[in-house]
GROMACS .gro file of C-alpha atoms in nm:
model
  428
    1MET     CA    1   0.000   0.000   0.000
    2ALA     CA    2   0.285   0.239   0.084
    3VAL     CA    3   0.427   0.198  -0.267
    4ILE     CA    4   0.088   0.274  -0.422
    5LEU     CA    5   0.058   0.593  -0.215
    6VAL     CA    6   0.405   0.711  -0.319
    7VAL     CA    7   0.324   0.648  -0.686
    8LEU     CA    8  -0.009   0.828  -0.644
    9PHE     CA    9   0.161   1.131  -0.487
   10ILE     CA   10   0.427   1.150  -0.760
   11GLY     CA   11   0.160   1.111  -1.028
   12LEU     CA   12  -0.053   1.392  -0.885
   13ILE     CA   13   0.246   1.626  -0.868
   14ALA     CA   14   0.350   1.531  -1.222
   15ILE     CA   15   0.012   1.624  -1.371
   16GLY     CA   16   0.009   1.960  -1.194
   17VAL     CA   17  -0.228   1.901  -0.901
   18PRO     CA   18  -0.154   2.164  -0.631
   19ILE     CA   19   0.059   2.026  -0.349
   20SER     CA   20  -0.207   2.089  -0.082
   21PHE     CA   21  -0.467   1.886  -0.275
   22SER     CA   22  -0.211   1.614  -0.353
   23LEU     CA   23  -0.134   1.574   0.017
   24GLY     CA   24  -0.504   1.562   0.103
   25ILE     CA   25  -0.588   1.305  -0.166
   26VAL     CA   26  -0.301   1.075  -0.067
   27SER     CA   27  -0.382   1.098   0.305
   28PHE     CA   28  -0.754   1.027   0.250
   29THR     CA   29  -0.676   0.737   0.013
   30GLY     CA   30  -0.428   0.583   0.256
   31ILE     CA   31  -0.653   0.612   0.561
   32PHE     CA   32  -0.957   0.493   0.364
   33ALA     CA   33  -0.761   0.174   0.285
   34LEU     CA   34  -0.698   0.108   0.657
   35PRO     CA   35  -1.021  -0.018   0.818
   36GLN     CA   36  -0.880   0.026   1.169
   37ILE     CA   37  -0.857   0.406   1.125
   38PRO     CA   38  -1.186   0.599   1.084
   39ASN     CA   39  -1.208   0.820   0.775
   40ALA     CA   40  -1.309   1.111   0.995
   41VAL     CA   41  -0.950   1.118   1.122
   42VAL     CA   42  -0.850   1.300   0.803
   43PHE     CA   43  -1.078   1.594   0.874
   44SER     CA   44  -1.015   1.604   1.248
   45LYS     CA   45  -0.639   1.607   1.188
   46MET     CA   46  -0.673   1.885   0.932
   47PHE     CA   47  -0.877   2.095   1.175
   48ASN     CA   48  -0.672   2.021   1.487
   49GLY     CA   49  -0.350   2.088   1.298
   50LEU     CA   50  -0.459   2.449   1.247
   51ASN     CA   51  -0.610   2.491   1.593
   52SER     CA   52  -0.288   2.634   1.731
   53PHE     CA   53  -0.199   2.967   1.891
   54THR     CA   54   0.155   2.936   1.753
   55LEU     CA   55   0.035   2.903   1.393
   56LEU     CA   56  -0.166   3.223   1.430
   57ALA     CA   57   0.169   3.395   1.371
   58VAL     CA   58   0.160   3.285   1.005
   59PRO     CA   59  -0.127   3.509   0.885
   60LEU     CA   60  -0.021   3.785   1.123
   61PHE     CA   61   0.332   3.808   0.981
   62ILE     CA   62   0.187   3.804   0.627
   63LEU     CA   63  -0.047   4.087   0.729
   64ALA     CA   64   0.247   4.283   0.872
   65ALA     CA   65   0.434   4.246   0.543
   66ASN     CA   66   0.130   4.354   0.342
   67LEU     CA   67   0.084   4.660   0.565
   68MET     CA   68   0.450   4.750   0.515
   69ASN     CA   69   0.420   4.723   0.139
   70GLU     CA   70   0.091   4.914   0.133
   71GLY     CA   71   0.222   5.183   0.363
   72ALA     CA   72   0.532   5.246   0.152
   73ILE     CA   73   0.741   5.144   0.454
   74THR     CA   74   0.932   4.908   0.227
   75ASP     CA   75   0.999   5.202  -0.006
   76LYS     CA   76   1.148   5.403   0.282
   77LEU     CA   77   1.384   5.114   0.362
   78ILE     CA   78   1.481   5.095  -0.005
   79ASP     CA   79   1.553   5.470  -0.020
   80CYS     CA   80   1.762   5.448   0.298
   81CYS     CA   81   1.970   5.147   0.187
   82THR     CA   82   2.018   5.290  -0.165
   83ALA     CA   83   2.144   5.616  -0.015
   84LEU     CA   84   2.389   5.423   0.205
   85VAL     CA   85   2.546   5.188  -0.052
   86GLY     CA   86   2.413   5.296  -0.390
   87ARG     CA   87   2.724   5.495  -0.481
   88PHE     CA   88   2.944   5.184  -0.502
   89ARG     CA   89   2.987   4.972  -0.814
   90GLY     CA   90   2.697   4.728  -0.794
   91GLY     CA   91   2.535   4.956  -0.537
   92LEU     CA   92   2.176   4.867  -0.620
   93ALA     CA   93   2.260   4.496  -0.586
   94TYR     CA   94   2.412   4.565  -0.242
   95ALA     CA   95   2.107   4.769  -0.146
   96ASN     CA   96   1.876   4.492  -0.267
   97ILE     CA   97   2.041   4.243  -0.031
   98LEU     CA   98   2.058   4.491   0.259
   99VAL     CA   99   1.687   4.573   0.229
  100SER     CA  100   1.604   4.201   0.230
  101MET     CA  101   1.806   4.155   0.549
  102ILE     CA  102   1.615   4.435   0.722
  103PHE     CA  103   1.278   4.335   0.578
  104ALA     CA  104   1.343   3.979   0.701
  105GLY     CA  105   1.362   4.113   1.056
  106ILE     CA  106   1.008   4.247   1.025
  107SER     CA  107   0.790   4.031   0.802
  108GLY     CA  108   0.912   3.671   0.847
  109SER     CA  109   0.802   3.598   0.490
  110SER     CA  110   1.035   3.546   0.193
  111GLN     CA  111   0.754   3.567  -0.061
  112ALA     CA  112   0.641   3.905   0.076
  113ASP     CA  113   1.002   4.022   0.050
  114THR     CA  114   1.022   3.919  -0.316
  115ALA     CA  115   0.695   4.092  -0.401
  116GLY     CA  116   0.758   4.411  -0.204
  117VAL     CA  117   1.127   4.461  -0.279
  118GLY     CA  118   1.121   4.313  -0.629
  119LYS     CA  119   0.860   4.547  -0.770
  120VAL     CA  120   1.092   4.841  -0.689
  121PHE     CA  121   1.442   4.701  -0.736
  122ILE     CA  122   1.392   4.492  -1.050
  123PRO     CA  123   1.275   4.788  -1.266
  124ALA     CA  124   1.533   5.018  -1.104
  125MET     CA  125   1.825   4.780  -1.163
  126ASP     CA  126   1.709   4.715  -1.518
  127LYS     CA  127   1.690   5.088  -1.586
  128GLN     CA  128   2.041   5.142  -1.446
  129GLY     CA  129   2.188   4.879  -1.679
  130TYR     CA  130   2.210   4.552  -1.485
  131ASP     CA  131   2.151   4.236  -1.685
  132MET     CA  132   1.810   4.088  -1.602
  133GLY     CA  133   1.958   3.756  -1.489
  134THR     CA  134   2.157   3.929  -1.215
  135THR     CA  135   1.862   4.152  -1.125
  136VAL     CA  136   1.620   3.864  -1.081
  137GLY     CA  137   1.885   3.639  -0.922
  138VAL     CA  138   1.985   3.888  -0.652
  139THR     CA  139   1.622   3.973  -0.574
  140ALA     CA  140   1.501   3.612  -0.550
  141THR     CA  141   1.798   3.470  -0.359
  142SER     CA  142   1.826   3.755  -0.107
  143SER     CA  143   1.454   3.715  -0.036
  144THR     CA  144   1.523   3.372   0.115
  145LEU     CA  145   1.677   3.554   0.412
  146GLY     CA  146   1.320   3.627   0.522
  147SER     CA  147   1.292   3.263   0.629
  148ILE     CA  148   1.618   3.263   0.828
  149ILE     CA  149   1.670   3.602   0.993
  150PRO     CA  150   1.421   3.621   1.283
  151PRO     CA  151   1.130   3.644   1.301
  152SER     CA  152   1.051   3.368   1.053
  153ILE     CA  153   0.723   3.198   0.968
  154ILE     CA  154   0.880   2.861   0.888
  155MET     CA  155   1.080   2.876   1.213
  156VAL     CA  156   0.752   2.925   1.400
  157VAL     CA  157   0.610   2.617   1.227
  158TYR     CA  158   0.920   2.407   1.297
  159ALA     CA  159   0.919   2.509   1.665
  160GLY     CA  160   0.555   2.402   1.691
  161VAL     CA  161   0.621   2.066   1.523
  162ALA     CA  162   0.937   1.989   1.722
  163ASN     CA  163   0.799   2.134   2.048
  164ILE     CA  164   1.099   2.359   2.110
  165SER     CA  165   1.144   2.723   2.206
  166THR     CA  166   1.068   2.955   1.915
  167GLY     CA  167   1.278   3.230   2.070
  168ALA     CA  168   1.582   3.002   2.095
  169LEU     CA  169   1.542   2.896   1.731
  170PHE     CA  170   1.510   3.262   1.628
  171MET     CA  171   1.836   3.348   1.800
  172THR     CA  172   2.010   3.049   1.639
  173GLY     CA  173   1.919   3.184   1.294
  174LEU     CA  174   2.037   3.542   1.354
  175VAL     CA  175   2.411   3.505   1.288
  176PRO     CA  176   2.380   3.256   0.997
  177GLY     CA  177   2.119   3.483   0.838
  178VAL     CA  178   2.352   3.782   0.850
  179LEU     CA  179   2.640   3.569   0.718
  180LEU     CA  180   2.426   3.454   0.427
  181GLY     CA  181   2.355   3.817   0.340
  182LEU     CA  182   2.725   3.908   0.361
  183ALA     CA  183   2.813   3.605   0.144
  184MET     CA  184   2.573   3.728  -0.123
  185MET     CA  185   2.730   4.074  -0.103
  186ALA     CA  186   3.072   3.911  -0.151
  187VAL     CA  187   2.938   3.755  -0.475
  188VAL     CA  188   2.821   4.100  -0.591
  189LYS     CA  189   3.170   4.235  -0.517
  190MET     CA  190   3.330   3.949  -0.711
  191TYR     CA  191   3.108   4.002  -1.016
  192SER     CA  192   3.094   4.383  -1.004
  193LYS     CA  193   3.400   4.434  -1.225
  194LYS     CA  194   3.364   4.112  -1.424
  195LYS     CA  195   3.012   4.208  -1.535
  196ASN     CA  196   3.080   4.581  -1.518
  197PHE     CA  197   2.796   4.657  -1.279
  198PRO     CA  198   2.682   5.021  -1.288
  199VAL     CA  199   2.812   5.277  -1.041
  200GLY     CA  200   2.539   5.480  -0.874
  201GLU     CA  201   2.547   5.851  -0.808
  202LYS     CA  202   2.709   5.962  -0.487
  203VAL     CA  203   2.444   6.078  -0.241
  204PRO     CA  204   2.528   6.383  -0.023
  205LEU     CA  205   2.576   6.307   0.346
  206LYS     CA  206   2.284   6.534   0.429
  207THR     CA  207   2.053   6.319   0.214
  208VAL     CA  208   2.185   5.997   0.370
  209VAL     CA  209   2.113   6.131   0.718
  210LYS     CA  210   1.768   6.246   0.611
  211GLN     CA  211   1.675   5.912   0.453
  212THR     CA  212   1.802   5.724   0.759
  213ALA     CA  213   1.601   5.949   0.992
  214ILE     CA  214   1.284   5.895   0.786
  215SER     CA  215   1.341   5.517   0.795
  216LEU     CA  216   1.410   5.496   1.170
  217PRO     CA  217   1.059   5.375   1.268
  218ALA     CA  218   1.091   5.089   1.018
  219LEU     CA  219   1.455   5.018   1.109
  220PHE     CA  220   1.360   5.001   1.476
  221THR     CA  221   1.099   4.730   1.418
  222PRO     CA  222   1.334   4.424   1.416
  223ILE     CA  223   1.491   4.543   1.743
  224LEU     CA  224   1.148   4.571   1.904
  225LEU     CA  225   1.034   4.229   1.779
  226ILE     CA  226   1.348   4.030   1.857
  227GLY     CA  227   1.411   4.215   2.184
  228GLY     CA  228   1.055   4.155   2.296
  229ILE     CA  229   1.076   3.781   2.226
  230VAL     CA  230   1.416   3.733   2.391
  231SER     CA  231   1.320   3.936   2.697
  232GLY     CA  232   0.998   3.741   2.735
  233TRP     CA  233   0.773   4.044   2.691
  234PHE     CA  234   0.571   3.860   2.430
  235THR     CA  235   0.554   3.531   2.245
  236PRO     CA  236   0.637   3.502   1.872
  237THR     CA  237   0.264   3.507   1.791
  238GLU     CA  238   0.216   3.819   2.003
  239SER     CA  239   0.519   3.973   1.833
  240ALA     CA  240   0.351   3.914   1.497
  241ALA     CA  241   0.039   4.094   1.624
  242PHE     CA  242   0.260   4.375   1.754
  243ALA     CA  243   0.429   4.401   1.413
  244CYS     CA  244   0.085   4.439   1.250
  245MET     CA  245  -0.021   4.714   1.488
  246TYR     CA  246   0.315   4.891   1.463
  247ALA     CA  247   0.315   4.881   1.081
  248LEU     CA  248  -0.046   5.003   1.075
  249LEU     CA  249   0.016   5.291   1.316
  250ILE     CA  250   0.333   5.424   1.153
  251GLY     CA  251   0.174   5.378   0.810
  252ILE     CA  252  -0.131   5.584   0.908
  253PHE     CA  253   0.012   5.845   1.144
  254PHE     CA  254   0.386   5.874   1.068
  255TYR     CA  255   0.420   5.812   0.694
  256LYS     CA  256   0.048   5.886   0.628
  257SER     CA  257   0.051   5.639   0.341
  258ILE     CA  258  -0.208   5.382   0.453
  259LYS     CA  259  -0.568   5.479   0.386
  260ILE     CA  260  -0.841   5.331   0.608
  261ARG     CA  261  -1.052   5.247   0.304
  262ARG     CA  262  -0.771   5.014   0.182
  263LEU     CA  263  -0.776   4.796   0.495
  264PRO     CA  264  -1.050   4.554   0.375
  265ALA     CA  265  -0.853   4.488   0.054
  266ILE     CA  266  -0.532   4.432   0.255
  267LEU     CA  267  -0.710   4.186   0.484
  268ILE     CA  268  -0.859   3.996   0.190
  269GLU     CA  269  -0.517   3.971   0.023
  270THR     CA  270  -0.369   3.847   0.353
  271MET     CA  271  -0.636   3.578   0.383
  272LYS     CA  272  -0.573   3.463   0.028
  273LEU     CA  273  -0.198   3.430   0.085
  274SER     CA  274  -0.240   3.271   0.428
  275SER     CA  275  -0.491   3.015   0.303
  276LEU     CA  276  -0.237   2.873   0.057
  277SER     CA  277   0.012   2.784   0.329
  278LEU     CA  278  -0.240   2.690   0.596
  279PHE     CA  279  -0.443   2.456   0.374
  280ALA     CA  280  -0.123   2.279   0.270
  281LEU     CA  281  -0.031   2.258   0.638
  282ALA     CA  282  -0.370   2.108   0.724
  283SER     CA  283  -0.335   1.845   0.450
  284ALA     CA  284   0.018   1.766   0.568
  285ASN     CA  285  -0.114   1.705   0.920
  286ALA     CA  286  -0.356   1.446   0.786
  287LEU     CA  287  -0.082   1.272   0.590
  288GLY     CA  288   0.139   1.284   0.898
  289GLU     CA  289  -0.117   1.069   1.079
  290LEU     CA  290  -0.089   0.810   0.803
  291LEU     CA  291   0.292   0.812   0.818
  292SER     CA  292   0.285   0.767   1.195
  293TYR     CA  293   0.068   0.456   1.148
  294TYR     CA  294   0.348   0.301   0.941
  295GLN     CA  295   0.599   0.413   1.212
  296LEU     CA  296   0.825   0.563   0.951
  297ASN     CA  297   0.998   0.781   1.213
  298MET     CA  298   1.111   0.475   1.408
  299ILE     CA  299   1.234   0.305   1.091
  300VAL     CA  300   1.440   0.611   0.996
  301ARG     CA  301   1.578   0.641   1.350
  302ASP     CA  302   1.691   0.280   1.368
  303PHE     CA  303   1.843   0.304   1.020
  304PHE     CA  304   2.066   0.603   1.097
  305VAL     CA  305   2.162   0.487   1.445
  306ALA     CA  306   2.291   0.163   1.292
  307LEU     CA  307   2.505   0.343   1.032
  308PRO     CA  308   2.872   0.426   1.105
  309GLY     CA  309   2.858   0.782   0.964
  310GLY     CA  310   2.728   0.945   1.283
  311LYS     CA  311   2.605   1.304   1.320
  312LEU     CA  312   2.779   1.457   1.021
  313PHE     CA  313   2.655   1.193   0.778
  314PHE     CA  314   2.301   1.231   0.908
  315ILE     CA  315   2.308   1.613   0.877
  316PHE     CA  316   2.425   1.596   0.515
  317VAL     CA  317   2.157   1.339   0.434
  318VAL     CA  318   1.898   1.577   0.587
  319ILE     CA  319   2.035   1.865   0.376
  320ILE     CA  320   2.023   1.664   0.053
  321PHE     CA  321   1.676   1.530   0.134
  322PHE     CA  322   1.520   1.868   0.216
  323MET     CA  323   1.696   2.025  -0.083
  324PHE     CA  324   1.515   1.771  -0.300
  325VAL     CA  325   1.183   1.817  -0.120
  326GLY     CA  326   1.211   2.196  -0.159
  327THR     CA  327   1.207   2.165  -0.538
  328PHE     CA  328   0.840   2.062  -0.539
  329MET     CA  329   0.697   2.142  -0.196
  330ASP     CA  330   0.657   2.454   0.017
  331ALA     CA  331   0.852   2.472   0.343
  332VAL     CA  332   0.550   2.462   0.575
  333PRO     CA  333   0.397   2.128   0.465
  334ALA     CA  334   0.749   1.984   0.423
  335GLU     CA  335   0.819   2.054   0.790
  336ILE     CA  336   0.486   1.914   0.906
  337LEU     CA  337   0.542   1.595   0.707
  338PHE     CA  338   0.910   1.518   0.749
  339VAL     CA  339   1.039   1.681   1.068
  340PRO     CA  340   0.857   1.425   1.289
  341ILE     CA  341   1.025   1.154   1.079
  342VAL     CA  342   1.385   1.278   1.107
  343LEU     CA  343   1.366   1.432   1.456
  344PRO     CA  344   1.384   1.103   1.656
  345ALA     CA  345   1.695   1.001   1.461
  346ALA     CA  346   1.859   1.339   1.529
  347ILE     CA  347   1.789   1.315   1.902
  348SER     CA  348   1.922   0.957   1.913
  349LEU     CA  349   2.244   1.076   1.747
  350GLY     CA  350   2.284   1.360   1.998
  351ILE     CA  351   2.190   1.642   1.759
  352SER     CA  352   2.005   1.932   1.921
  353PRO     CA  353   1.648   1.977   1.786
  354ILE     CA  354   1.727   2.349   1.764
  355MET     CA  355   2.030   2.284   1.543
  356LEU     CA  356   1.827   2.045   1.328
  357GLY     CA  357   1.572   2.325   1.297
  358LEU     CA  358   1.835   2.570   1.172
  359ILE     CA  359   1.963   2.320   0.915
  360THR     CA  360   1.609   2.237   0.801
  361VAL     CA  361   1.498   2.599   0.774
  362CYS     CA  362   1.810   2.709   0.583
  363THR     CA  363   1.781   2.418   0.341
  364LEU     CA  364   1.409   2.465   0.277
  365SER     CA  365   1.461   2.839   0.228
  366LEU     CA  366   1.692   2.757  -0.064
  367GLY     CA  367   1.404   2.558  -0.210
  368LEU     CA  368   1.231   2.892  -0.266
  369VAL     CA  369   1.465   2.958  -0.559
  370THR     CA  370   1.492   2.608  -0.706
  371PRO     CA  371   1.264   2.520  -0.998
  372PRO     CA  372   1.002   2.409  -1.063
  373TYR     CA  373   0.825   2.512  -0.739
  374GLY     CA  374   1.051   2.789  -0.601
  375LEU     CA  375   0.799   3.062  -0.515
  376CYS     CA  376   1.053   3.343  -0.481
  377LEU     CA  377   1.206   3.245  -0.816
  378LEU     CA  378   0.863   3.240  -0.981
  379LEU     CA  379   0.767   3.579  -0.836
  380ALA     CA  380   1.093   3.750  -0.929
  381SER     CA  381   1.100   3.602  -1.280
  382SER     CA  382   0.740   3.715  -1.330
  383ILE     CA  383   0.821   4.071  -1.224
  384GLY     CA  384   1.131   4.074  -1.446
  385ASN     CA  385   0.953   3.900  -1.735
  386LEU     CA  386   1.236   3.646  -1.758
  387SER     CA  387   1.217   3.272  -1.817
  388ILE     CA  388   1.259   3.036  -1.521
  389GLU     CA  389   1.574   2.884  -1.676
  390LYS     CA  390   1.748   3.221  -1.716
  391SER     CA  391   1.626   3.335  -1.375
  392PHE     CA  392   1.771   3.031  -1.200
  393LYS     CA  393   2.098   3.077  -1.389
  394GLY     CA  394   2.111   3.431  -1.247
  395CYS     CA  395   2.045   3.290  -0.898
  396LEU     CA  396   2.322   3.029  -0.915
  397PRO     CA  397   2.624   3.234  -0.788
  398TYR     CA  398   2.423   3.355  -0.486
  399PHE     CA  399   2.268   3.011  -0.438
  400ILE     CA  400   2.617   2.856  -0.426
  401SER     CA  401   2.734   3.112  -0.169
  402SER     CA  402   2.438   3.009   0.048
  403LEU     CA  403   2.533   2.644   0.009
  404VAL     CA  404   2.882   2.724   0.140
  405ILE     CA  405   2.733   2.878   0.456
  406LEU     CA  406   2.500   2.577   0.489
  407VAL     CA  407   2.800   2.342   0.480
  408LEU     CA  408   2.964   2.550   0.756
  409LEU     CA  409   2.649   2.510   0.965
  410ALA     CA  410   2.676   2.133   0.923
  411LEU     CA  411   3.048   2.116   1.002
  412PHE     CA  412   3.041   2.334   1.316
  413PRO     CA  413   2.697   2.285   1.474
  414ASP     CA  414   2.801   2.372   1.830
  415PHE     CA  415   2.932   2.715   1.727
  416TRP     CA  416   2.592   2.836   1.606
  417LEU     CA  417   2.426   2.738   1.934
  418MET     CA  418   2.637   2.977   2.143
  419ILE     CA  419   2.388   3.266   2.134
  420PRO     CA  420   2.075   3.063   2.230
  421GLN     CA  421   2.277   2.876   2.495
  422THR     CA  422   2.373   3.211   2.648
  423LEU     CA  423   2.023   3.361   2.630
  424PHE     CA  424   1.828   3.043   2.712
  425PRO     CA  425   2.059   2.837   2.941
  426ASN     CA  426   1.768   2.639   3.088
  427LEU     CA  427   1.693   2.482   2.748
  428PHE     CA  428   2.034   2.314   2.712
   0.00000   0.00000   0.00000
């Protein structure tokens, strides 16, 4: 029966059935074939999987990102970063990455980053003379930082699945997220002369100071969110609600760019985007029940414990596996489905669930730029009107730089746990 279900899943994906429906069909078919499990389990699992205070952060972070984009807060960040680094060769590419790093500390959503930042930077970089492959590649790949630099939607989901501290996982992703951004900037530096990237106009110091001052409310947001979570002032879900209120207030009263009459449209757009991830998550919960019946997690655990490769071999297998999964599945259902399967093996091998979370999140974030399903790649290529093949070719140098950082995470796992161990000593 297991073989039939795998073939059914592959067949559904191959003919273009959306991943959320594919997961639901396979889970219902599998449970229907098991007389000892009531069919109603499918629906109860789908409902109970979403009945979570932690998962409420998903639509709230998406709403915060939409409010930022609507309120031109993203535009203020772009103006500030462009004024700071735009005068260098490849300045707009640097600014693109820098904005994504800051935006990541507010929205928690890579797709929102691609949409909000891409609609400004892709036309601007094209107008200044960048080749479209580089333009789309920088935009799409730097957007993946939204899933790694805290707060992060897929980190919230992982923490809920693995039953670990979301705050500790956030702090584990902070340094690697910044390093990933710096690695992408190093690629821009390397290619700036080779591809003759344009040199932007030098902005007067007075203008730089002015743009920075205007952007301060937006720049201050990541500090408020991360500081509030670490200090225990609020939970990640409450921080997402705070981000929504903060973005709404500064958009209405400080920047005066959000109109009250636009709020219903913003809420409807948020519900549309949230429903895509949450329905896939619900379907994945139902399929997870089927996988637990076959005790796949115990089989995987016993398999890796018996192998001589140890921790390092297991981590690289996890990276390769989730890299493959990310090519056809969104990060949220992938975590719901497969984290419960690999987590027991990681714990048996002495790997921290928090470190496994960092590896999983970083790997799945790269899936956002790998065809055919990479959502950030699809969004950026659509904005730039470039084919998927050429878009991915433009992503490759920045994708490879991210892989290098990912390998460093695997080789030195204890190093990346220093910050959460210091801030959350009771968890280790």
